[in-house]
PDB file of C-alpha atoms in Angstrom:
ATOM      1  CA  MET F 831      15.770 -10.536  -8.404  1.00 69.00           C
ATOM      2  CA  TYR F 832      18.539  -8.118  -6.727  1.00 75.00           C
ATOM      3  CA  ALA F 833      17.261  -5.648  -9.195  1.00 76.00           C
ATOM      4  CA  ALA F 834      13.594  -5.758  -8.213  1.00 80.00           C
ATOM      5  CA  GLY F 835      14.418  -5.903  -4.257  1.00 85.00           C
ATOM      6  CA  ILE F 836      16.075  -2.413  -4.495  1.00 87.00           C
ATOM      7  CA  MET F 837      13.326  -1.217  -6.837  1.00 86.00           C
ATOM      8  CA  ALA F 838      10.844  -2.468  -3.995  1.00 91.00           C
ATOM      9  CA  PHE F 839      12.693  -1.624  -0.764  1.00 94.00           C
ATOM     10  CA  ALA F 840      14.242   1.565  -1.781  1.00 93.00           C
ATOM     11  CA  PRO F 841      10.866   3.538  -2.098  1.00 94.00           C
ATOM     12  CA  THR F 842       9.663   1.860   0.629  1.00 97.00           C
ATOM     13  CA  LEU F 843      12.257   2.781   3.324  1.00 96.00           C
ATOM     14  CA  ILE F 844      12.256   6.490   1.696  1.00 96.00           C
ATOM     15  CA  LEU F 845       8.530   6.583   2.323  1.00 97.00           C
ATOM     16  CA  MET F 846       8.748   4.882   5.749  1.00 97.00           C
ATOM     17  CA  TYR F 847      11.467   7.471   6.931  1.00 96.00           C
ATOM     18  CA  ALA F 848       9.646  10.487   4.926  1.00 95.00           C
ATOM     19  CA  VAL F 849       6.338   9.920   7.273  1.00 96.00           C
ATOM     20  CA  LEU F 850       7.871   8.807  10.559  1.00 95.00           C
ATOM     21  CA  ARG F 851      10.476  11.091  11.120  1.00 94.00           C
ATOM     22  CA  ASN F 852       7.956  13.716  12.060  1.00 92.00           C
ATOM     23  CA  TYR F 853       6.529  11.696  14.704  1.00 94.00           C
ATOM     24  CA  THR F 854       9.626   9.967  16.213  1.00 91.00           C
ATOM     25  CA  TYR F 855      12.593  11.005  18.248  1.00 88.00           C
ATOM     26  CA  PRO F 856      14.434  13.448  17.784  1.00 85.00           C
ATOM     27  CA  LYS F 857      11.642  15.739  16.423  1.00 86.00           C
ATOM     28  CA  VAL F 858       9.322  14.824  19.242  1.00 88.00           C
ATOM     29  CA  GLU F 859      10.416  13.923  22.844  1.00 87.00           C
ATOM     30  CA  GLN F 860       7.940  11.381  23.058  1.00 90.00           C
ATOM     31  CA  PRO F 861       7.237   9.341  20.001  1.00 92.00           C
ATOM     32  CA  PHE F 862       3.904   8.759  18.974  1.00 94.00           C
ATOM     33  CA  PHE F 863       4.470   4.963  18.283  1.00 95.00           C
ATOM     34  CA  SER F 864       6.345   2.142  19.432  1.00 94.00           C
ATOM     35  CA  ASP F 865       9.099   1.469  16.774  1.00 94.00           C
ATOM     36  CA  PRO F 866       9.393  -2.392  17.817  1.00 95.00           C
ATOM     37  CA  ARG F 867       5.527  -2.915  17.303  1.00 97.00           C
ATOM     38  CA  PHE F 868       5.681  -0.585  13.907  1.00 97.00           C
ATOM     39  CA  PHE F 869       8.727  -3.150  12.751  1.00 97.00           C
ATOM     40  CA  TRP F 870       6.791  -6.057  13.950  1.00 98.00           C
ATOM     41  CA  LEU F 871       3.915  -5.057  11.773  1.00 98.00           C
ATOM     42  CA  PHE F 872       6.272  -4.248   8.548  1.00 98.00           C
ATOM     43  CA  VAL F 873       7.667  -7.783   9.149  1.00 98.00           C
ATOM     44  CA  ILE F 874       4.210  -8.940   9.107  1.00 98.00           C
ATOM     45  CA  GLY F 875       3.038  -7.245   6.323  1.00 98.00           C
ATOM     46  CA  LEU F 876       6.124  -8.546   3.966  1.00 98.00           C
ATOM     47  CA  ILE F 877       4.775 -12.142   4.869  1.00 97.00           C
ATOM     48  CA  ALA F 878       1.247 -11.395   4.179  1.00 97.00           C
ATOM     49  CA  GLY F 879       2.177  -9.433   1.209  1.00 96.00           C
ATOM     50  CA  THR F 880       3.980 -12.640  -0.101  1.00 96.00           C
ATOM     51  CA  PHE F 881       1.124 -14.744   0.359  1.00 95.00           C
ATOM     52  CA  LEU F 882      -1.575 -12.194  -1.175  1.00 94.00           C
ATOM     53  CA  PHE F 883       0.876 -11.681  -4.318  1.00 92.00           C
ATOM     54  CA  ALA F 884       0.879 -15.842  -4.918  1.00 91.00           C
ATOM     55  CA  PHE F 885      -2.577 -15.744  -4.550  1.00 88.00           C
ATOM     56  CA  ASN F 886      -3.115 -12.788  -6.930  1.00 84.00           C
ATOM     57  CA  ALA F 887      -0.696 -14.626  -9.570  1.00 83.00           C
ATOM     58  CA  PHE F 888      -3.024 -17.698  -8.971  1.00 81.00           C
ATOM     59  CA  LEU F 889      -6.457 -15.994  -9.697  1.00 76.00           C
ATOM     60  CA  THR F 890      -4.929 -13.989 -12.590  1.00 71.00           C
ATOM     61  CA  GLY F 891      -2.046 -15.537 -14.155  1.00 67.00           C
ATOM     62  CA  ARG F 892      -3.841 -17.972 -16.128  1.00 62.00           C
ATOM     63  CA  THR F 893      -3.456 -17.415 -19.968  1.00 58.00           C
ATOM     64  CA  ASN F 894      -6.159 -18.580 -21.182  1.00 69.00           C
ATOM     65  CA  MET F 895      -8.538 -16.274 -19.118  1.00 72.00           C
ATOM     66  CA  ASP F 896     -11.001 -13.561 -20.936  1.00 79.00           C
ATOM     67  CA  GLN F 897     -10.597  -9.913 -19.913  1.00 81.00           C
ATOM     68  CA  LEU F 898     -13.964  -9.852 -18.105  1.00 84.00           C
ATOM     69  CA  THR F 899     -12.624 -12.507 -15.720  1.00 85.00           C
ATOM     70  CA  GLN F 900      -9.426 -10.866 -15.039  1.00 84.00           C
ATOM     71  CA  LEU F 901     -11.547  -7.982 -13.957  1.00 87.00           C
ATOM     72  CA  ILE F 902     -13.844  -9.965 -11.884  1.00 89.00           C
ATOM     73  CA  TYR F 903     -10.463 -11.609  -9.933  1.00 88.00           C
ATOM     74  CA  ARG F 904      -8.666  -8.095  -9.549  1.00 88.00           C
ATOM     75  CA  MET F 905     -11.788  -6.613  -7.697  1.00 91.00           C
ATOM     76  CA  LEU F 906     -12.154  -9.789  -5.549  1.00 92.00           C
ATOM     77  CA  PHE F 907      -8.459  -9.226  -4.940  1.00 91.00           C
ATOM     78  CA  ALA F 908      -8.951  -5.957  -3.654  1.00 93.00           C
ATOM     79  CA  VAL F 909     -11.604  -6.885  -1.552  1.00 95.00           C
ATOM     80  CA  ILE F 910      -9.465 -10.178   0.239  1.00 95.00           C
ATOM     81  CA  GLN F 911      -6.555  -7.857   0.416  1.00 96.00           C
ATOM     82  CA  CYS F 912      -7.924  -5.218   2.205  1.00 97.00           C
ATOM     83  CA  LEU F 913     -10.160  -7.655   4.558  1.00 97.00           C
ATOM     84  CA  ALA F 914      -7.025  -9.572   5.066  1.00 97.00           C
ATOM     85  CA  MET F 915      -5.049  -6.556   6.465  1.00 98.00           C
ATOM     86  CA  VAL F 916      -8.184  -5.646   8.635  1.00 97.00           C
ATOM     87  CA  ALA F 917      -7.834  -8.983  10.228  1.00 96.00           C
ATOM     88  CA  ILE F 918      -4.266  -8.830  11.028  1.00 96.00           C
ATOM     89  CA  ILE F 919      -4.599  -5.582  12.697  1.00 96.00           C
ATOM     90  CA  ASN F 920      -8.038  -5.698  14.302  1.00 96.00           C
ATOM     91  CA  LEU F 921      -6.994  -6.765  17.697  1.00 94.00           C
ATOM     92  CA  LYS F 922      -8.331  -5.006  20.881  1.00 93.00           C
ATOM     93  CA  ARG F 923      -4.811  -3.864  21.905  1.00 93.00           C
ATOM     94  CA  PHE F 924      -5.159  -1.639  18.845  1.00 96.00           C
ATOM     95  CA  HIS F 925      -8.966  -0.381  19.281  1.00 96.00           C
ATOM     96  CA  GLY F 926      -9.122   3.248  20.278  1.00 93.00           C
ATOM     97  CA  LYS F 927      -5.304   3.876  20.127  1.00 95.00           C
ATOM     98  CA  SER F 928      -3.590   6.822  17.882  1.00 94.00           C
ATOM     99  CA  ASP F 929      -0.507   4.449  17.543  1.00 95.00           C
ATOM    100  CA  THR F 930      -2.733   2.131  15.518  1.00 97.00           C
ATOM    101  CA  VAL F 931      -2.601   4.617  12.103  1.00 97.00           C
ATOM    102  CA  PHE F 932       1.080   4.127  12.222  1.00 98.00           C
ATOM    103  CA  TYR F 933       0.830   0.307  12.848  1.00 98.00           C
ATOM    104  CA  GLY F 934      -1.514   0.334   9.577  1.00 98.00           C
ATOM    105  CA  TYR F 935       1.042   2.319   7.850  1.00 98.00           C
ATOM    106  CA  GLY F 936       3.855  -0.440   8.749  1.00 98.00           C
ATOM    107  CA  LEU F 937       1.673  -3.051   7.570  1.00 98.00           C
ATOM    108  CA  GLY F 938       0.588  -1.260   4.428  1.00 98.00           C
ATOM    109  CA  LEU F 939       4.170  -0.697   3.677  1.00 98.00           C
ATOM    110  CA  GLY F 940       4.864  -4.401   4.010  1.00 98.00           C
ATOM    111  CA  VAL F 941       2.251  -5.541   2.112  1.00 98.00           C
ATOM    112  CA  GLY F 942       3.235  -3.241  -0.837  1.00 97.00           C
ATOM    113  CA  CYS F 943       6.943  -3.765  -0.724  1.00 97.00           C
ATOM    114  CA  THR F 944       6.023  -7.524  -1.421  1.00 96.00           C
ATOM    115  CA  LEU F 945       3.763  -6.830  -3.900  1.00 94.00           C
ATOM    116  CA  ALA F 946       5.827  -4.486  -5.504  1.00 94.00           C
ATOM    117  CA  PHE F 947       8.671  -6.737  -5.689  1.00 93.00           C
ATOM    118  CA  GLY F 948       6.536  -9.495  -7.015  1.00 91.00           C
ATOM    119  CA  THR F 949       4.948  -7.517  -9.769  1.00 86.00           C
ATOM    120  CA  ILE F 950       8.544  -5.685 -10.466  1.00 86.00           C
ATOM    121  CA  PHE F 951      10.369  -9.325 -10.900  1.00 85.00           C
ATOM    122  CA  ILE F 952       7.471 -11.365 -12.774  1.00 80.00           C
ATOM    123  CA  SER F 953       7.153  -8.248 -15.152  1.00 73.00           C
ATOM    124  CA  GLY F 954      10.715  -7.973 -15.452  1.00 67.00           C
ATOM    125  CA  SER F 955      11.311 -11.331 -16.374  1.00 69.00           C
ATOM    126  CA  LEU F 956       8.858 -11.415 -18.994  1.00 62.00           C
ATOM    127  CA  ILE F 957       9.804  -8.465 -20.659  1.00 60.00           C
ATOM    128  CA  SER F 958      13.570  -9.144 -20.855  1.00 60.00           C
ATOM    129  CA  MET F 959      12.825 -12.240 -22.779  1.00 54.00           C
ATOM    130  CA  GLY F 960      11.518 -10.143 -25.635  1.00 51.00           C
ATOM    131  CA  GLU F 961      13.979  -8.497 -28.528  1.00 47.00           C
ATOM    132  CA  ASP F 962      14.603  -4.579 -28.380  1.00 48.00           C
ATOM    133  CA  VAL F 963      14.188  -4.259 -24.642  1.00 50.00           C
ATOM    134  CA  GLY F 964      15.054  -0.663 -23.622  1.00 53.00           C
ATOM    135  CA  ILE F 965      14.628   1.818 -20.933  1.00 58.00           C
ATOM    136  CA  PRO F 966      10.796   2.668 -21.919  1.00 64.00           C
ATOM    137  CA  GLU F 967      10.020  -1.158 -20.910  1.00 64.00           C
ATOM    138  CA  TYR F 968      11.782  -0.913 -17.810  1.00 70.00           C
ATOM    139  CA  ALA F 969      10.240   2.051 -16.634  1.00 76.00           C
ATOM    140  CA  TRP F 970       6.595   0.996 -16.841  1.00 77.00           C
ATOM    141  CA  VAL F 971       8.134  -1.697 -14.559  1.00 80.00           C
ATOM    142  CA  VAL F 972       9.184   0.763 -11.971  1.00 83.00           C
ATOM    143  CA  LEU F 973       6.154   2.933 -12.161  1.00 86.00           C
ATOM    144  CA  ILE F 974       3.662  -0.256 -11.479  1.00 87.00           C
ATOM    145  CA  GLY F 975       6.223  -0.994  -8.821  1.00 89.00           C
ATOM    146  CA  LEU F 976       6.233   2.617  -6.867  1.00 93.00           C
ATOM    147  CA  ALA F 977       2.349   2.844  -7.738  1.00 96.00           C
ATOM    148  CA  TYR F 978       1.800  -0.413  -5.399  1.00 96.00           C
ATOM    149  CA  VAL F 979       4.086   0.677  -2.668  1.00 97.00           C
ATOM    150  CA  LEU F 980       2.268   3.970  -2.478  1.00 98.00           C
ATOM    151  CA  ILE F 981      -1.407   3.061  -2.736  1.00 98.00           C
ATOM    152  CA  VAL F 982      -0.770  -0.122  -0.697  1.00 98.00           C
ATOM    153  CA  SER F 983       0.810   1.816   2.203  1.00 98.00           C
ATOM    154  CA  ALA F 984      -1.953   4.820   2.374  1.00 98.00           C
ATOM    155  CA  ILE F 985      -4.904   2.207   2.553  1.00 98.00           C
ATOM    156  CA  GLY F 986      -2.981   0.272   5.337  1.00 98.00           C
ATOM    157  CA  THR F 987      -3.177   3.997   7.111  1.00 98.00           C
ATOM    158  CA  THR F 988      -6.645   4.099   6.317  1.00 98.00           C
ATOM    159  CA  ILE F 989      -7.327   0.783   7.649  1.00 98.00           C
ATOM    160  CA  GLY F 990      -5.253   1.716  10.871  1.00 98.00           C
ATOM    161  CA  GLU F 991      -7.489   4.696  11.018  1.00 97.00           C
ATOM    162  CA  GLY F 992     -10.697   2.493  11.310  1.00 97.00           C
ATOM    163  CA  ILE F 993      -9.351   0.626  13.778  1.00 97.00           C
ATOM    164  CA  ALA F 994      -8.047   3.354  15.784  1.00 96.00           C
ATOM    165  CA  ARG F 995     -11.564   5.299  15.492  1.00 96.00           C
ATOM    166  CA  LYS F 996     -13.533   1.729  16.336  1.00 95.00           C
ATOM    167  CA  ARG F 997     -14.859   1.783  13.027  1.00 96.00           C
ATOM    168  CA  PRO F 998     -13.358  -0.632  11.042  1.00 96.00           C
ATOM    169  CA  MET F 999     -15.494  -1.824   8.156  1.00 96.00           C
ATOM    170  CA  GLU F1000     -16.362   1.772   7.200  1.00 96.00           C
ATOM    171  CA  PHE F1001     -12.508   2.535   6.845  1.00 97.00           C
ATOM    172  CA  ALA F1002     -12.076  -0.948   5.406  1.00 97.00           C
ATOM    173  CA  MET F1003     -15.010   0.121   2.613  1.00 97.00           C
ATOM    174  CA  GLN F1004     -13.007   3.219   1.586  1.00 97.00           C
ATOM    175  CA  ALA F1005      -9.798   1.464   1.123  1.00 97.00           C
ATOM    176  CA  ILE F1006     -11.527  -1.296  -0.868  1.00 97.00           C
ATOM    177  CA  LEU F1007     -13.110   1.588  -3.208  1.00 97.00           C
ATOM    178  CA  ILE F1008      -9.876   3.413  -3.515  1.00 97.00           C
ATOM    179  CA  TYR F1009      -7.926  -0.025  -4.353  1.00 96.00           C
ATOM    180  CA  ALA F1010     -10.755  -1.328  -6.440  1.00 95.00           C
ATOM    181  CA  VAL F1011     -10.227   2.149  -8.756  1.00 95.00           C
ATOM    182  CA  PHE F1012      -6.554   1.368  -8.901  1.00 96.00           C
ATOM    183  CA  ASN F1013      -7.065  -2.182  -9.790  1.00 93.00           C
ATOM    184  CA  ILE F1014      -9.302  -1.396 -12.667  1.00 93.00           C
ATOM    185  CA  ILE F1015      -6.587   0.936 -14.213  1.00 93.00           C
ATOM    186  CA  ILE F1016      -3.919  -1.655 -13.638  1.00 89.00           C
ATOM    187  CA  TRP F1017      -6.254  -3.878 -15.761  1.00 88.00           C
ATOM    188  CA  ALA F1018      -7.006  -1.569 -18.110  1.00 88.00           C
ATOM    189  CA  ALA F1019      -2.910  -1.283 -18.804  1.00 82.00           C
ATOM    190  CA  PHE F1020      -2.838  -4.839 -19.426  1.00 76.00           C
ATOM    191  CA  SER F1021      -5.764  -5.162 -21.611  1.00 76.00           C
ATOM    192  CA  ALA F1022      -4.568  -2.002 -24.356  1.00 70.00           C
ATOM    193  CA  ASP F1023      -2.138  -1.217 -26.627  1.00 74.00           C
ATOM    194  CA  ILE F1024       1.422  -0.128 -25.938  1.00 75.00           C
ATOM    195  CA  ILE F1025       0.619   3.909 -25.743  1.00 82.00           C
ATOM    196  CA  ALA F1026      -2.680   3.039 -23.551  1.00 83.00           C
ATOM    197  CA  LEU F1027      -0.697   1.000 -21.129  1.00 81.00           C
ATOM    198  CA  TYR F1028       1.903   4.125 -20.469  1.00 84.00           C
ATOM    199  CA  ILE F1029      -1.111   6.224 -20.380  1.00 89.00           C
ATOM    200  CA  CYS F1030      -2.845   3.960 -17.868  1.00 90.00           C
ATOM    201  CA  LEU F1031       0.045   3.228 -15.686  1.00 89.00           C
ATOM    202  CA  ILE F1032       0.761   7.239 -15.294  1.00 92.00           C
ATOM    203  CA  LEU F1033      -2.909   7.228 -13.931  1.00 95.00           C
ATOM    204  CA  ALA F1034      -2.382   4.366 -11.746  1.00 94.00           C
ATOM    205  CA  LEU F1035       0.803   6.239 -10.290  1.00 95.00           C
ATOM    206  CA  ILE F1036      -1.101   9.501  -9.865  1.00 96.00           C
ATOM    207  CA  VAL F1037      -4.166   7.731  -8.045  1.00 97.00           C
ATOM    208  CA  ALA F1038      -1.805   6.079  -5.977  1.00 98.00           C
ATOM    209  CA  ALA F1039       0.246   9.593  -5.238  1.00 97.00           C
ATOM    210  CA  VAL F1040      -2.699  11.618  -4.662  1.00 98.00           C
ATOM    211  CA  TYR F1041      -3.974   9.443  -2.062  1.00 98.00           C
ATOM    212  CA  PHE F1042      -0.962   8.946  -0.357  1.00 98.00           C
ATOM    213  CA  TYR F1043      -0.147  12.463  -0.072  1.00 98.00           C
ATOM    214  CA  TYR F1044      -3.949  13.078   1.020  1.00 98.00           C
ATOM    215  CA  ILE F1045      -3.572  10.332   3.782  1.00 97.00           C
ATOM    216  CA  MET F1046      -0.475  10.878   5.062  1.00 96.00           C
ATOM    217  CA  HIS F1047       0.449  14.629   4.769  1.00 94.00           C
ATOM    218  CA  VAL F1048      -3.127  16.260   4.625  1.00 95.00           C
ATOM    219  CA  LYS F1049      -4.937  13.772   6.970  1.00 96.00           C
ATOM    220  CA  LEU F1050      -2.656  12.319   9.163  1.00 95.00           C
ATOM    221  CA  SER F1051      -1.846  14.888  11.724  1.00 93.00           C
ATOM    222  CA  GLY F1052      -5.996  15.477  12.351  1.00 93.00           C
ATOM    223  CA  VAL F1053      -6.584  12.077  12.851  1.00 95.00           C
ATOM    224  CA  ILE F1054      -4.018  11.584  15.325  1.00 94.00           C
ATOM    225  CA  ARG F1055      -5.470  14.532  17.394  1.00 93.00           C
ATOM    226  CA  ASP F1056      -9.139  13.118  17.029  1.00 93.00           C
ATOM    227  CA  VAL F1057      -7.897   9.817  18.525  1.00 94.00           C
ATOM    228  CA  LEU F1058      -5.724  11.256  21.499  1.00 92.00           C
ATOM    229  CA  ARG F1059      -9.254  13.201  22.095  1.00 92.00           C
ATOM    230  CA  MET F1060     -10.991   9.774  22.183  1.00 91.00           C
ATOM    231  CA  GLU F1061      -8.396   8.790  24.376  1.00 86.00           C
ATOM    232  CA  GLY F1062      -8.746  11.437  26.706  1.00 83.00           C
ATOM    233  CA  ASN F1063      -5.347  12.818  25.913  1.00 84.00           C
ATOM    234  CA  LYS F1064      -3.987  15.960  24.596  1.00 81.00           C
ATOM    235  CA  ARG F1065      -0.503  16.667  22.863  1.00 81.00           C
ATOM    236  CA  LYS F1066       0.858  20.394  21.700  1.00 81.00           C
ATOM    237  CA  ASP F1067       3.445  18.637  19.723  1.00 79.00           C
ATOM    238  CA  VAL F1068       1.551  16.933  16.954  1.00 83.00           C
ATOM    239  CA  PRO F1069       2.973  17.957  13.498  1.00 82.00           C
ATOM    240  CA  ARG F1070       0.811  20.153  11.303  1.00 76.00           C
TER     241      ARG F1070
END
């Protein structure tokens, strides 16, 4: 359990610092978001992620389920998770506010962290029961955990952007589409032999990493500028 916690929380905290450091003190005199509110959303994400993981385990954990049903349930979970995240953050106080994007990121980090923790813990427990367990077996557990943190934090930011732009369902559909693709790859990974499993997990990590990079490093500063203009504000210190 401790190892699973480290493997889930370590990348979460690293990603949190890597993104936020450019948008808060000392990089900027006036932070672009409220630290207490961000961490509250992160904690709410941890709690929500726990319930979502339990729900996903209930949907897909039955051993007598055929592959098509597994896929349908994974698609259903992608929809439910994204809509749950919209419901959590779609409050009037967050509408049309540039800092909402960061709160979506905090929510996504929390949900992604607990999904990663649960997946790592359950998968690690299962493979440790087998014989000849080595580095490759534990490597794919780490891969899937990292992929969950990347993809869910990025879709949380996408959902936050939708709330900030006052177009929540448009951006929720984008998040659902990306997360559905990710879930299809994860489903394929556990529906194939060991070689295909590693190929699919690497592909899932690539999809998650590319989407995270696009949202957090290519798009984020532009989104902040757009929403600030909507608010009637203009700041020259938005990172590029």
